[in-house]
PDB file of C-alpha atoms in Angstrom:
ATOM      1  CA  UNK A1058     -19.324   7.894  -4.442  1.00 46.00           C
ATOM      2  CA  UNK A1059     -21.474   6.745  -1.975  1.00 47.00           C
ATOM      3  CA  UNK A1060     -25.255   6.749  -2.479  1.00 51.00           C
ATOM      4  CA  UNK A1061     -27.169   9.445  -1.283  1.00 58.00           C
ATOM      5  CA  UNK A1062     -23.697  11.659  -0.688  1.00 68.00           C
ATOM      6  CA  UNK A1063     -22.761  14.570  -2.930  1.00 81.00           C
ATOM      7  CA  UNK A1064     -18.935  13.890  -2.031  1.00 89.00           C
ATOM      8  CA  UNK A1065     -16.728  12.038  -0.188  1.00 94.00           C
ATOM      9  CA  UNK A1066     -13.879  13.582   2.288  1.00 96.00           C
ATOM     10  CA  UNK A1067     -10.704  11.732   3.523  1.00 95.00           C
ATOM     11  CA  UNK A1068      -9.793  12.859   6.942  1.00 95.00           C
ATOM     12  CA  UNK A1069      -6.050  12.093   7.419  1.00 95.00           C
ATOM     13  CA  UNK A1070      -5.182  12.461  11.403  1.00 94.00           C
ATOM     14  CA  UNK A1071      -2.435  11.797  14.211  1.00 92.00           C
ATOM     15  CA  UNK A1072      -3.059   9.270  16.889  1.00 84.00           C
ATOM     16  CA  UNK A1073      -5.997   9.806  19.329  1.00 75.00           C
ATOM     17  CA  UNK A1074      -7.631  12.610  17.803  1.00 78.00           C
ATOM     18  CA  UNK A1075     -10.800  13.301  20.054  1.00 82.00           C
ATOM     19  CA  UNK A1076     -13.165  14.878  17.981  1.00 89.00           C
ATOM     20  CA  UNK A1077     -13.265  12.490  14.563  1.00 93.00           C
ATOM     21  CA  UNK A1078     -17.108  11.631  15.588  1.00 94.00           C
ATOM     22  CA  UNK A1079     -18.233  15.138  16.038  1.00 95.00           C
ATOM     23  CA  UNK A1080     -16.522  15.948  12.293  1.00 95.00           C
ATOM     24  CA  UNK A1081     -18.221  12.780  10.802  1.00 95.00           C
ATOM     25  CA  UNK A1082     -21.443  14.204  12.101  1.00 96.00           C
ATOM     26  CA  UNK A1083     -21.110  17.675  11.005  1.00 97.00           C
ATOM     27  CA  UNK A1084     -19.781  16.525   7.273  1.00 96.00           C
ATOM     28  CA  UNK A1085     -22.742  13.820   7.038  1.00 96.00           C
ATOM     29  CA  UNK A1086     -25.184  16.605   8.044  1.00 95.00           C
ATOM     30  CA  UNK A1087     -24.143  18.761   4.634  1.00 94.00           C
ATOM     31  CA  UNK A1088     -24.408  15.193   2.765  1.00 93.00           C
ATOM     32  CA  UNK A1089     -20.636  14.696   2.659  1.00 95.00           C
ATOM     33  CA  UNK A1090     -19.134  11.147   3.127  1.00 95.00           C
ATOM     34  CA  UNK A1091     -16.550  11.257   5.620  1.00 95.00           C
ATOM     35  CA  UNK A1092     -13.661   8.715   6.300  1.00 93.00           C
ATOM     36  CA  UNK A1093     -10.926   8.997   8.891  1.00 94.00           C
ATOM     37  CA  UNK A1094      -7.692   6.914   8.954  1.00 92.00           C
ATOM     38  CA  UNK A1095      -4.505   7.691  10.860  1.00 93.00           C
ATOM     39  CA  UNK A1096      -1.373   8.609   8.982  1.00 92.00           C
ATOM     40  CA  UNK A1097       0.298   5.800  10.132  1.00 89.00           C
ATOM     41  CA  UNK A1098      -1.761   3.631   8.258  1.00 88.00           C
ATOM     42  CA  UNK A1099      -0.982   5.148   4.862  1.00 88.00           C
ATOM     43  CA  UNK A1100       1.974   3.944   2.776  1.00 83.00           C
ATOM     44  CA  UNK A1101       3.464   6.005  -0.571  1.00 76.00           C
ATOM     45  CA  UNK A1102       4.973   3.698  -3.213  1.00 76.00           C
ATOM     46  CA  UNK A1103       7.428   5.503  -5.569  1.00 73.00           C
ATOM     47  CA  UNK A1104       8.729   3.544  -8.724  1.00 74.00           C
ATOM     48  CA  UNK A1105      10.699   5.704 -10.772  1.00 72.00           C
ATOM     49  CA  UNK A1106       8.681   9.156 -11.427  1.00 68.00           C
ATOM     50  CA  UNK A1107       5.135   7.707 -10.226  1.00 69.00           C
ATOM     51  CA  UNK A1108       4.285   7.599  -6.671  1.00 66.00           C
ATOM     52  CA  UNK A1109       1.172   6.083  -5.610  1.00 70.00           C
ATOM     53  CA  UNK A1110      -0.766   5.966  -2.420  1.00 71.00           C
ATOM     54  CA  UNK A1111      -1.148   2.654  -0.341  1.00 71.00           C
ATOM     55  CA  UNK A1112      -3.805   1.886   2.145  1.00 72.00           C
ATOM     56  CA  UNK A1113      -5.822  -0.689   3.647  1.00 67.00           C
ATOM     57  CA  UNK A1114      -8.949  -1.242   1.325  1.00 69.00           C
ATOM     58  CA  UNK A1115      -9.528   1.996  -0.263  1.00 74.00           C
ATOM     59  CA  UNK A1116      -8.327   3.928  -3.183  1.00 79.00           C
ATOM     60  CA  UNK A1117      -7.677   7.579  -3.504  1.00 81.00           C
ATOM     61  CA  UNK A1118      -9.647   7.893  -6.588  1.00 82.00           C
ATOM     62  CA  UNK A1119     -12.815   7.216  -4.116  1.00 87.00           C
ATOM     63  CA  UNK A1120     -12.308  10.847  -2.633  1.00 91.00           C
ATOM     64  CA  UNK A1121     -13.078  14.409  -3.937  1.00 92.00           C
ATOM     65  CA  UNK A1122     -11.491  16.163  -1.017  1.00 95.00           C
ATOM     66  CA  UNK A1123      -9.105  15.532   2.203  1.00 95.00           C
ATOM     67  CA  UNK A1124      -8.582  17.142   5.115  1.00 96.00           C
ATOM     68  CA  UNK A1125      -4.918  16.984   6.826  1.00 96.00           C
ATOM     69  CA  UNK A1126      -4.713  17.249  10.441  1.00 94.00           C
ATOM     70  CA  UNK A1127      -1.034  16.083  11.329  1.00 94.00           C
ATOM     71  CA  UNK A1128       1.970  18.149  12.537  1.00 92.00           C
ATOM     72  CA  UNK A1129       5.095  19.218  10.692  1.00 92.00           C
ATOM     73  CA  UNK A1130       7.117  16.001  11.987  1.00 92.00           C
ATOM     74  CA  UNK A1131       5.178  14.500   9.117  1.00 93.00           C
ATOM     75  CA  UNK A1132       6.533  16.913   6.381  1.00 94.00           C
ATOM     76  CA  UNK A1133       8.661  14.443   4.375  1.00 91.00           C
ATOM     77  CA  UNK A1134       5.581  12.088   3.856  1.00 91.00           C
ATOM     78  CA  UNK A1135       2.901  14.550   3.664  1.00 93.00           C
ATOM     79  CA  UNK A1136       4.361  16.536   0.990  1.00 93.00           C
ATOM     80  CA  UNK A1137       4.230  14.135  -1.946  1.00 89.00           C
ATOM     81  CA  UNK A1138       0.934  13.288  -0.327  1.00 90.00           C
ATOM     82  CA  UNK A1139      -0.070  16.691  -1.114  1.00 94.00           C
ATOM     83  CA  UNK A1140       1.314  16.502  -4.660  1.00 91.00           C
ATOM     84  CA  UNK A1141      -0.840  13.342  -5.425  1.00 87.00           C
ATOM     85  CA  UNK A1142      -3.874  15.189  -4.180  1.00 91.00           C
ATOM     86  CA  UNK A1143      -3.193  17.890  -6.383  1.00 92.00           C
ATOM     87  CA  UNK A1144      -2.611  15.755  -9.601  1.00 89.00           C
ATOM     88  CA  UNK A1145      -5.690  14.001  -9.144  1.00 88.00           C
ATOM     89  CA  UNK A1146      -7.753  16.856  -8.713  1.00 91.00           C
ATOM     90  CA  UNK A1147      -8.767  16.403  -5.267  1.00 93.00           C
ATOM     91  CA  UNK A1148      -9.116  19.276  -2.928  1.00 95.00           C
ATOM     92  CA  UNK A1149      -6.733  19.667   0.089  1.00 96.00           C
ATOM     93  CA  UNK A1150      -6.809  22.735   2.511  1.00 97.00           C
ATOM     94  CA  UNK A1151      -2.756  22.782   2.384  1.00 97.00           C
ATOM     95  CA  UNK A1152      -1.463  23.268  -0.998  1.00 96.00           C
ATOM     96  CA  UNK A1153       2.082  21.611  -2.432  1.00 96.00           C
ATOM     97  CA  UNK A1154       5.413  23.387  -0.357  1.00 96.00           C
ATOM     98  CA  UNK A1155       3.317  24.335   2.733  1.00 97.00           C
ATOM     99  CA  UNK A1156       4.470  21.866   5.180  1.00 96.00           C
ATOM    100  CA  UNK A1157       8.164  22.337   4.099  1.00 95.00           C
ATOM    101  CA  UNK A1158       7.545  26.081   4.708  1.00 95.00           C
ATOM    102  CA  UNK A1159       5.610  25.316   8.259  1.00 94.00           C
ATOM    103  CA  UNK A1160       8.543  22.717   9.220  1.00 92.00           C
ATOM    104  CA  UNK A1161      11.080  25.540   9.098  1.00 89.00           C
ATOM    105  CA  UNK A1162      10.441  28.411  11.339  1.00 87.00           C
ATOM    106  CA  UNK A1163      13.058  30.832   9.552  1.00 87.00           C
ATOM    107  CA  UNK A1164      11.431  30.169   6.199  1.00 90.00           C
ATOM    108  CA  UNK A1165       8.037  30.511   7.394  1.00 93.00           C
ATOM    109  CA  UNK A1166       9.276  34.146   8.748  1.00 92.00           C
ATOM    110  CA  UNK A1167      10.605  34.892   5.449  1.00 92.00           C
ATOM    111  CA  UNK A1168       7.647  33.804   3.438  1.00 96.00           C
ATOM    112  CA  UNK A1169       5.431  35.784   5.806  1.00 96.00           C
ATOM    113  CA  UNK A1170       7.699  38.802   5.488  1.00 94.00           C
ATOM    114  CA  UNK A1171       8.085  38.977   1.896  1.00 95.00           C
ATOM    115  CA  UNK A1172       4.065  38.945   1.457  1.00 96.00           C
ATOM    116  CA  UNK A1173       4.368  42.194   3.696  1.00 95.00           C
ATOM    117  CA  UNK A1174       2.889  40.317   6.823  1.00 96.00           C
ATOM    118  CA  UNK A1175       4.035  41.581   9.894  1.00 93.00           C
ATOM    119  CA  UNK A1176       6.028  39.486  12.480  1.00 94.00           C
ATOM    120  CA  UNK A1177       7.823  40.109  15.491  1.00 91.00           C
ATOM    121  CA  UNK A1178      11.285  41.521  14.969  1.00 87.00           C
ATOM    122  CA  UNK A1179      13.461  38.490  14.669  1.00 87.00           C
ATOM    123  CA  UNK A1180      17.217  37.283  14.551  1.00 84.00           C
ATOM    124  CA  UNK A1181      18.103  33.704  13.524  1.00 85.00           C
ATOM    125  CA  UNK A1182      21.395  32.138  14.185  1.00 82.00           C
ATOM    126  CA  UNK A1183      22.916  28.937  12.959  1.00 77.00           C
ATOM    127  CA  UNK A1184      25.219  28.308  16.027  1.00 69.00           C
ATOM    128  CA  UNK A1185      25.449  29.964  19.721  1.00 65.00           C
ATOM    129  CA  UNK A1186      29.110  30.846  19.077  1.00 61.00           C
ATOM    130  CA  UNK A1187      27.744  34.280  17.624  1.00 62.00           C
ATOM    131  CA  UNK A1188      25.102  35.292  20.050  1.00 65.00           C
ATOM    132  CA  UNK A1189      27.773  36.657  22.516  1.00 60.00           C
ATOM    133  CA  UNK A1190      28.968  39.515  20.352  1.00 57.00           C
ATOM    134  CA  UNK A1191      25.609  40.256  19.408  1.00 63.00           C
ATOM    135  CA  UNK A1192      23.580  40.497  22.617  1.00 63.00           C
ATOM    136  CA  UNK A1193      24.422  44.393  22.894  1.00 63.00           C
ATOM    137  CA  UNK A1194      21.948  45.139  19.921  1.00 66.00           C
ATOM    138  CA  UNK A1195      18.827  43.183  21.713  1.00 73.00           C
ATOM    139  CA  UNK A1196      16.148  44.768  24.106  1.00 81.00           C
ATOM    140  CA  UNK A1197      14.861  42.409  26.639  1.00 85.00           C
ATOM    141  CA  UNK A1198      12.830  40.554  27.468  1.00 87.00           C
ATOM    142  CA  UNK A1199      12.826  38.219  24.222  1.00 89.00           C
ATOM    143  CA  UNK A1200      11.831  34.800  23.549  1.00 90.00           C
ATOM    144  CA  UNK A1201      14.429  32.419  22.649  1.00 89.00           C
ATOM    145  CA  UNK A1202      13.493  29.413  20.899  1.00 89.00           C
ATOM    146  CA  UNK A1203      15.609  26.392  19.530  1.00 88.00           C
ATOM    147  CA  UNK A1204      14.709  24.079  16.731  1.00 88.00           C
ATOM    148  CA  UNK A1205      16.307  20.686  15.743  1.00 84.00           C
ATOM    149  CA  UNK A1206      14.864  19.705  12.303  1.00 80.00           C
ATOM    150  CA  UNK A1207      11.169  19.954  12.417  1.00 78.00           C
ATOM    151  CA  UNK A1208      11.509  19.933  16.319  1.00 83.00           C
ATOM    152  CA  UNK A1209      11.448  22.675  18.572  1.00 84.00           C
ATOM    153  CA  UNK A1210      13.604  21.796  21.797  1.00 84.00           C
ATOM    154  CA  UNK A1211      13.576  25.046  23.637  1.00 86.00           C
ATOM    155  CA  UNK A1212      11.117  27.666  24.063  1.00 88.00           C
ATOM    156  CA  UNK A1213      12.048  30.291  26.791  1.00 88.00           C
ATOM    157  CA  UNK A1214      11.185  33.734  27.985  1.00 88.00           C
ATOM    158  CA  UNK A1215      14.606  35.487  28.324  1.00 88.00           C
ATOM    159  CA  UNK A1216      14.694  38.697  30.840  1.00 86.00           C
ATOM    160  CA  UNK A1217      18.457  39.714  30.978  1.00 86.00           C
ATOM    161  CA  UNK A1218      21.506  39.504  29.009  1.00 82.00           C
ATOM    162  CA  UNK A1219      22.788  37.496  31.942  1.00 86.00           C
ATOM    163  CA  UNK A1220      20.008  35.273  31.513  1.00 86.00           C
ATOM    164  CA  UNK A1221      20.468  34.578  27.838  1.00 83.00           C
ATOM    165  CA  UNK A1222      24.375  34.148  28.241  1.00 80.00           C
ATOM    166  CA  UNK A1223      23.366  31.241  30.899  1.00 86.00           C
ATOM    167  CA  UNK A1224      20.711  29.791  28.788  1.00 83.00           C
ATOM    168  CA  UNK A1225      22.702  29.285  25.738  1.00 80.00           C
ATOM    169  CA  UNK A1226      25.447  27.780  27.815  1.00 81.00           C
ATOM    170  CA  UNK A1227      23.152  25.207  29.171  1.00 82.00           C
ATOM    171  CA  UNK A1228      21.857  24.129  25.659  1.00 78.00           C
ATOM    172  CA  UNK A1229      23.644  20.803  25.266  1.00 70.00           C
ATOM    173  CA  UNK A1230      21.802  19.401  22.042  1.00 71.00           C
ATOM    174  CA  UNK A1231      22.584  19.695  18.693  1.00 77.00           C
ATOM    175  CA  UNK A1232      20.627  22.430  16.934  1.00 81.00           C
ATOM    176  CA  UNK A1233      19.766  23.398  13.481  1.00 81.00           C
ATOM    177  CA  UNK A1234      18.236  27.145  14.281  1.00 85.00           C
ATOM    178  CA  UNK A1235      18.654  29.234  17.302  1.00 86.00           C
ATOM    179  CA  UNK A1236      15.857  32.187  16.948  1.00 87.00           C
ATOM    180  CA  UNK A1237      16.009  35.435  18.998  1.00 88.00           C
ATOM    181  CA  UNK A1238      12.478  37.309  18.695  1.00 88.00           C
ATOM    182  CA  UNK A1239      11.019  40.281  20.045  1.00 87.00           C
ATOM    183  CA  UNK A1240       8.618  39.782  22.655  1.00 87.00           C
ATOM    184  CA  UNK A1241       5.473  41.790  23.649  1.00 85.00           C
ATOM    185  CA  UNK A1242       3.906  41.721  27.072  1.00 84.00           C
ATOM    186  CA  UNK A1243       0.606  42.010  25.281  1.00 91.00           C
ATOM    187  CA  UNK A1244      -2.681  39.899  24.863  1.00 95.00           C
ATOM    188  CA  UNK A1245      -2.540  37.119  22.874  1.00 96.00           C
ATOM    189  CA  UNK A1246      -4.495  36.466  20.177  1.00 97.00           C
ATOM    190  CA  UNK A1247      -5.300  32.672  18.847  1.00 97.00           C
ATOM    191  CA  UNK A1248      -7.590  32.567  15.674  1.00 98.00           C
ATOM    192  CA  UNK A1249      -9.162  29.696  13.807  1.00 98.00           C
ATOM    193  CA  UNK A1250      -9.199  30.831  10.295  1.00 98.00           C
ATOM    194  CA  UNK A1251     -11.652  28.560   8.116  1.00 98.00           C
ATOM    195  CA  UNK A1252     -11.627  29.843   4.413  1.00 97.00           C
ATOM    196  CA  UNK A1253     -12.577  33.672   4.705  1.00 97.00           C
ATOM    197  CA  UNK A1254     -14.222  33.481   8.492  1.00 97.00           C
ATOM    198  CA  UNK A1255     -12.179  33.837  11.410  1.00 98.00           C
ATOM    199  CA  UNK A1256     -12.933  32.833  14.925  1.00 98.00           C
ATOM    200  CA  UNK A1257     -10.668  34.114  17.851  1.00 98.00           C
ATOM    201  CA  UNK A1258      -9.839  33.596  21.574  1.00 97.00           C
ATOM    202  CA  UNK A1259      -7.664  36.186  23.482  1.00 97.00           C
ATOM    203  CA  UNK A1260      -5.118  35.252  26.153  1.00 96.00           C
ATOM    204  CA  UNK A1261      -4.100  37.402  28.751  1.00 95.00           C
ATOM    205  CA  UNK A1262      -0.095  37.608  29.712  1.00 91.00           C
ATOM    206  CA  UNK A1263       0.209  36.597  33.389  1.00 88.00           C
ATOM    207  CA  UNK A1264       2.962  38.513  35.085  1.00 83.00           C
ATOM    208  CA  UNK A1265       3.606  36.573  38.154  1.00 82.00           C
ATOM    209  CA  UNK A1266       3.920  33.077  36.301  1.00 80.00           C
ATOM    210  CA  UNK A1267       5.454  34.728  33.078  1.00 78.00           C
ATOM    211  CA  UNK A1268       2.926  32.992  30.673  1.00 86.00           C
ATOM    212  CA  UNK A1269      -0.389  33.348  28.904  1.00 90.00           C
ATOM    213  CA  UNK A1270      -3.390  32.214  30.440  1.00 90.00           C
ATOM    214  CA  UNK A1271      -4.433  28.741  29.240  1.00 85.00           C
ATOM    215  CA  UNK A1272      -8.347  29.609  28.539  1.00 85.00           C
ATOM    216  CA  UNK A1273      -9.028  33.120  27.257  1.00 94.00           C
ATOM    217  CA  UNK A1274     -12.221  34.848  26.448  1.00 96.00           C
ATOM    218  CA  UNK A1275     -13.851  35.273  23.010  1.00 96.00           C
ATOM    219  CA  UNK A1276     -12.232  38.148  20.882  1.00 95.00           C
ATOM    220  CA  UNK A1277     -13.905  39.462  17.881  1.00 94.00           C
ATOM    221  CA  UNK A1278     -10.990  40.912  15.844  1.00 95.00           C
ATOM    222  CA  UNK A1279     -11.219  44.027  13.512  1.00 95.00           C
ATOM    223  CA  UNK A1280     -11.975  43.888   9.665  1.00 96.00           C
ATOM    224  CA  UNK A1281      -8.673  44.399   8.802  1.00 95.00           C
ATOM    225  CA  UNK A1282      -6.849  41.902  11.599  1.00 95.00           C
ATOM    226  CA  UNK A1283      -9.160  39.262  10.273  1.00 96.00           C
ATOM    227  CA  UNK A1284      -7.929  39.875   6.859  1.00 97.00           C
ATOM    228  CA  UNK A1285      -4.075  39.982   8.095  1.00 96.00           C
ATOM    229  CA  UNK A1286      -4.620  36.395   9.458  1.00 97.00           C
ATOM    230  CA  UNK A1287      -6.375  35.282   5.914  1.00 98.00           C
ATOM    231  CA  UNK A1288      -3.346  36.888   3.831  1.00 98.00           C
ATOM    232  CA  UNK A1289      -0.997  34.915   6.085  1.00 98.00           C
ATOM    233  CA  UNK A1290      -2.787  31.464   5.591  1.00 98.00           C
ATOM    234  CA  UNK A1291      -2.828  32.364   2.002  1.00 97.00           C
ATOM    235  CA  UNK A1292       1.026  33.146   1.632  1.00 97.00           C
ATOM    236  CA  UNK A1293       1.879  29.973   3.510  1.00 97.00           C
ATOM    237  CA  UNK A1294      -0.528  27.691   1.524  1.00 97.00           C
ATOM    238  CA  UNK A1295      -3.197  26.861   3.769  1.00 97.00           C
ATOM    239  CA  UNK A1296      -6.962  27.745   3.950  1.00 97.00           C
ATOM    240  CA  UNK A1297      -7.453  26.309   7.128  1.00 97.00           C
ATOM    241  CA  UNK A1298      -5.240  27.118  10.215  1.00 97.00           C
ATOM    242  CA  UNK A1299      -4.654  28.096  13.791  1.00 97.00           C
ATOM    243  CA  UNK A1300      -3.103  31.530  13.878  1.00 97.00           C
ATOM    244  CA  UNK A1301      -1.304  33.611  17.018  1.00 96.00           C
ATOM    245  CA  UNK A1302      -0.946  36.896  16.695  1.00 96.00           C
ATOM    246  CA  UNK A1303       0.122  39.931  18.994  1.00 94.00           C
ATOM    247  CA  UNK A1304      -1.212  43.278  17.844  1.00 91.00           C
ATOM    248  CA  UNK A1305      -1.265  42.368  14.318  1.00 90.00           C
ATOM    249  CA  UNK A1306       1.874  40.681  14.355  1.00 94.00           C
ATOM    250  CA  UNK A1307       1.959  36.909  13.294  1.00 96.00           C
ATOM    251  CA  UNK A1308       3.853  35.005  16.407  1.00 93.00           C
ATOM    252  CA  UNK A1309       3.010  31.258  14.713  1.00 92.00           C
ATOM    253  CA  UNK A1310       0.663  29.426  12.429  1.00 94.00           C
ATOM    254  CA  UNK A1311      -0.216  25.457  12.199  1.00 92.00           C
ATOM    255  CA  UNK A1312      -2.417  23.863   9.250  1.00 91.00           C
ATOM    256  CA  UNK A1313      -5.149  22.388  11.254  1.00 89.00           C
ATOM    257  CA  UNK A1314      -7.365  23.827  14.174  1.00 94.00           C
ATOM    258  CA  UNK A1315      -8.248  22.301  18.004  1.00 91.00           C
ATOM    259  CA  UNK A1316     -11.928  22.431  17.227  1.00 92.00           C
ATOM    260  CA  UNK A1317     -12.541  21.276  20.706  1.00 90.00           C
ATOM    261  CA  UNK A1318     -10.757  24.278  22.500  1.00 92.00           C
ATOM    262  CA  UNK A1319     -12.677  27.034  20.364  1.00 95.00           C
ATOM    263  CA  UNK A1320     -16.098  25.557  20.758  1.00 93.00           C
ATOM    264  CA  UNK A1321     -15.565  25.112  24.788  1.00 93.00           C
ATOM    265  CA  UNK A1322     -14.421  28.928  24.840  1.00 95.00           C
ATOM    266  CA  UNK A1323     -16.572  30.573  22.041  1.00 95.00           C
ATOM    267  CA  UNK A1324     -19.524  28.132  22.218  1.00 94.00           C
ATOM    268  CA  UNK A1325     -19.288  28.044  18.347  1.00 92.00           C
ATOM    269  CA  UNK A1326     -19.600  24.682  16.397  1.00 94.00           C
ATOM    270  CA  UNK A1327     -16.708  24.751  14.234  1.00 96.00           C
ATOM    271  CA  UNK A1328     -16.836  21.553  13.037  1.00 96.00           C
ATOM    272  CA  UNK A1329     -20.129  22.417  11.271  1.00 97.00           C
ATOM    273  CA  UNK A1330     -18.120  25.769   9.851  1.00 97.00           C
ATOM    274  CA  UNK A1331     -15.552  23.199   8.520  1.00 97.00           C
ATOM    275  CA  UNK A1332     -18.123  21.070   6.528  1.00 97.00           C
ATOM    276  CA  UNK A1333     -20.027  24.081   5.063  1.00 97.00           C
ATOM    277  CA  UNK A1334     -16.479  25.058   3.720  1.00 97.00           C
ATOM    278  CA  UNK A1335     -15.896  21.843   2.235  1.00 96.00           C
ATOM    279  CA  UNK A1336     -19.310  22.196   1.056  1.00 95.00           C
ATOM    280  CA  UNK A1337     -18.755  25.315  -0.821  1.00 94.00           C
ATOM    281  CA  UNK A1338     -15.651  23.795  -2.374  1.00 92.00           C
ATOM    282  CA  UNK A1339     -17.937  20.874  -4.022  1.00 89.00           C
ATOM    283  CA  UNK A1340     -20.467  23.526  -4.945  1.00 88.00           C
ATOM    284  CA  UNK A1341     -17.944  25.826  -6.846  1.00 85.00           C
ATOM    285  CA  UNK A1342     -16.147  22.901  -8.516  1.00 81.00           C
ATOM    286  CA  UNK A1343     -19.812  21.621  -9.507  1.00 79.00           C
ATOM    287  CA  UNK A1344     -20.280  24.929 -11.052  1.00 77.00           C
ATOM    288  CA  UNK A1345     -16.867  25.018 -13.337  1.00 71.00           C
TER     289      UNK A1345
END
């Protein structure tokens, strides 16, 4: 451990993360050493049943905790990495299997529903050939999303059966999942969940442009709504996330936060909130 610091946190991020310095300052103020590394600089070496992390100049055993801020496209690399953290007793905000759940929208919805967490009514197809015979049962407008592996290749609002047929015919890429989801022309709440705290921005629907306004305004969710978001995170296996919801229905969840976005709108320093959360994890472990 570095002299003068209570604990040491490894921040694993994608390229061009703009807020590294702000996070470092917030963690250092809480007496936590903070080291950032781009995920492309890490490697995993598997020999038999043993997997070890390969890095440039440091050992995983140096760290008490890790904060992962990478997308689901890194699932195949991240899952064995999270297992390593778990086996070594290193705290990570994301639990084993969470990325596997998040990388598959159908699995994500099934997981949330199995925990009695509301999501928009959804129908999932593995082939476009089955859609035409099912159209009579749908109410428009609805959201159509197409996924190829981890990647979302299409996300459109469909206003009629005629539009649906045209859009489905236009899909030229191979896909794994086509998802039709109930659409609410109502405000979208975008929330940062950090442990048991929830910070929310409300974005209004623009009928002319058929999209949500980018900026939004401060929104205070009810205790029940906040509990619902926290339960959704727990069901997936992450204690820190950005959750999008409409009238209590979970629309999407990702296991990290765009801190600068929330600070700009809410005027709250979520970097410090994250550092406080990690400090609480250290203090709890020290008391065990």
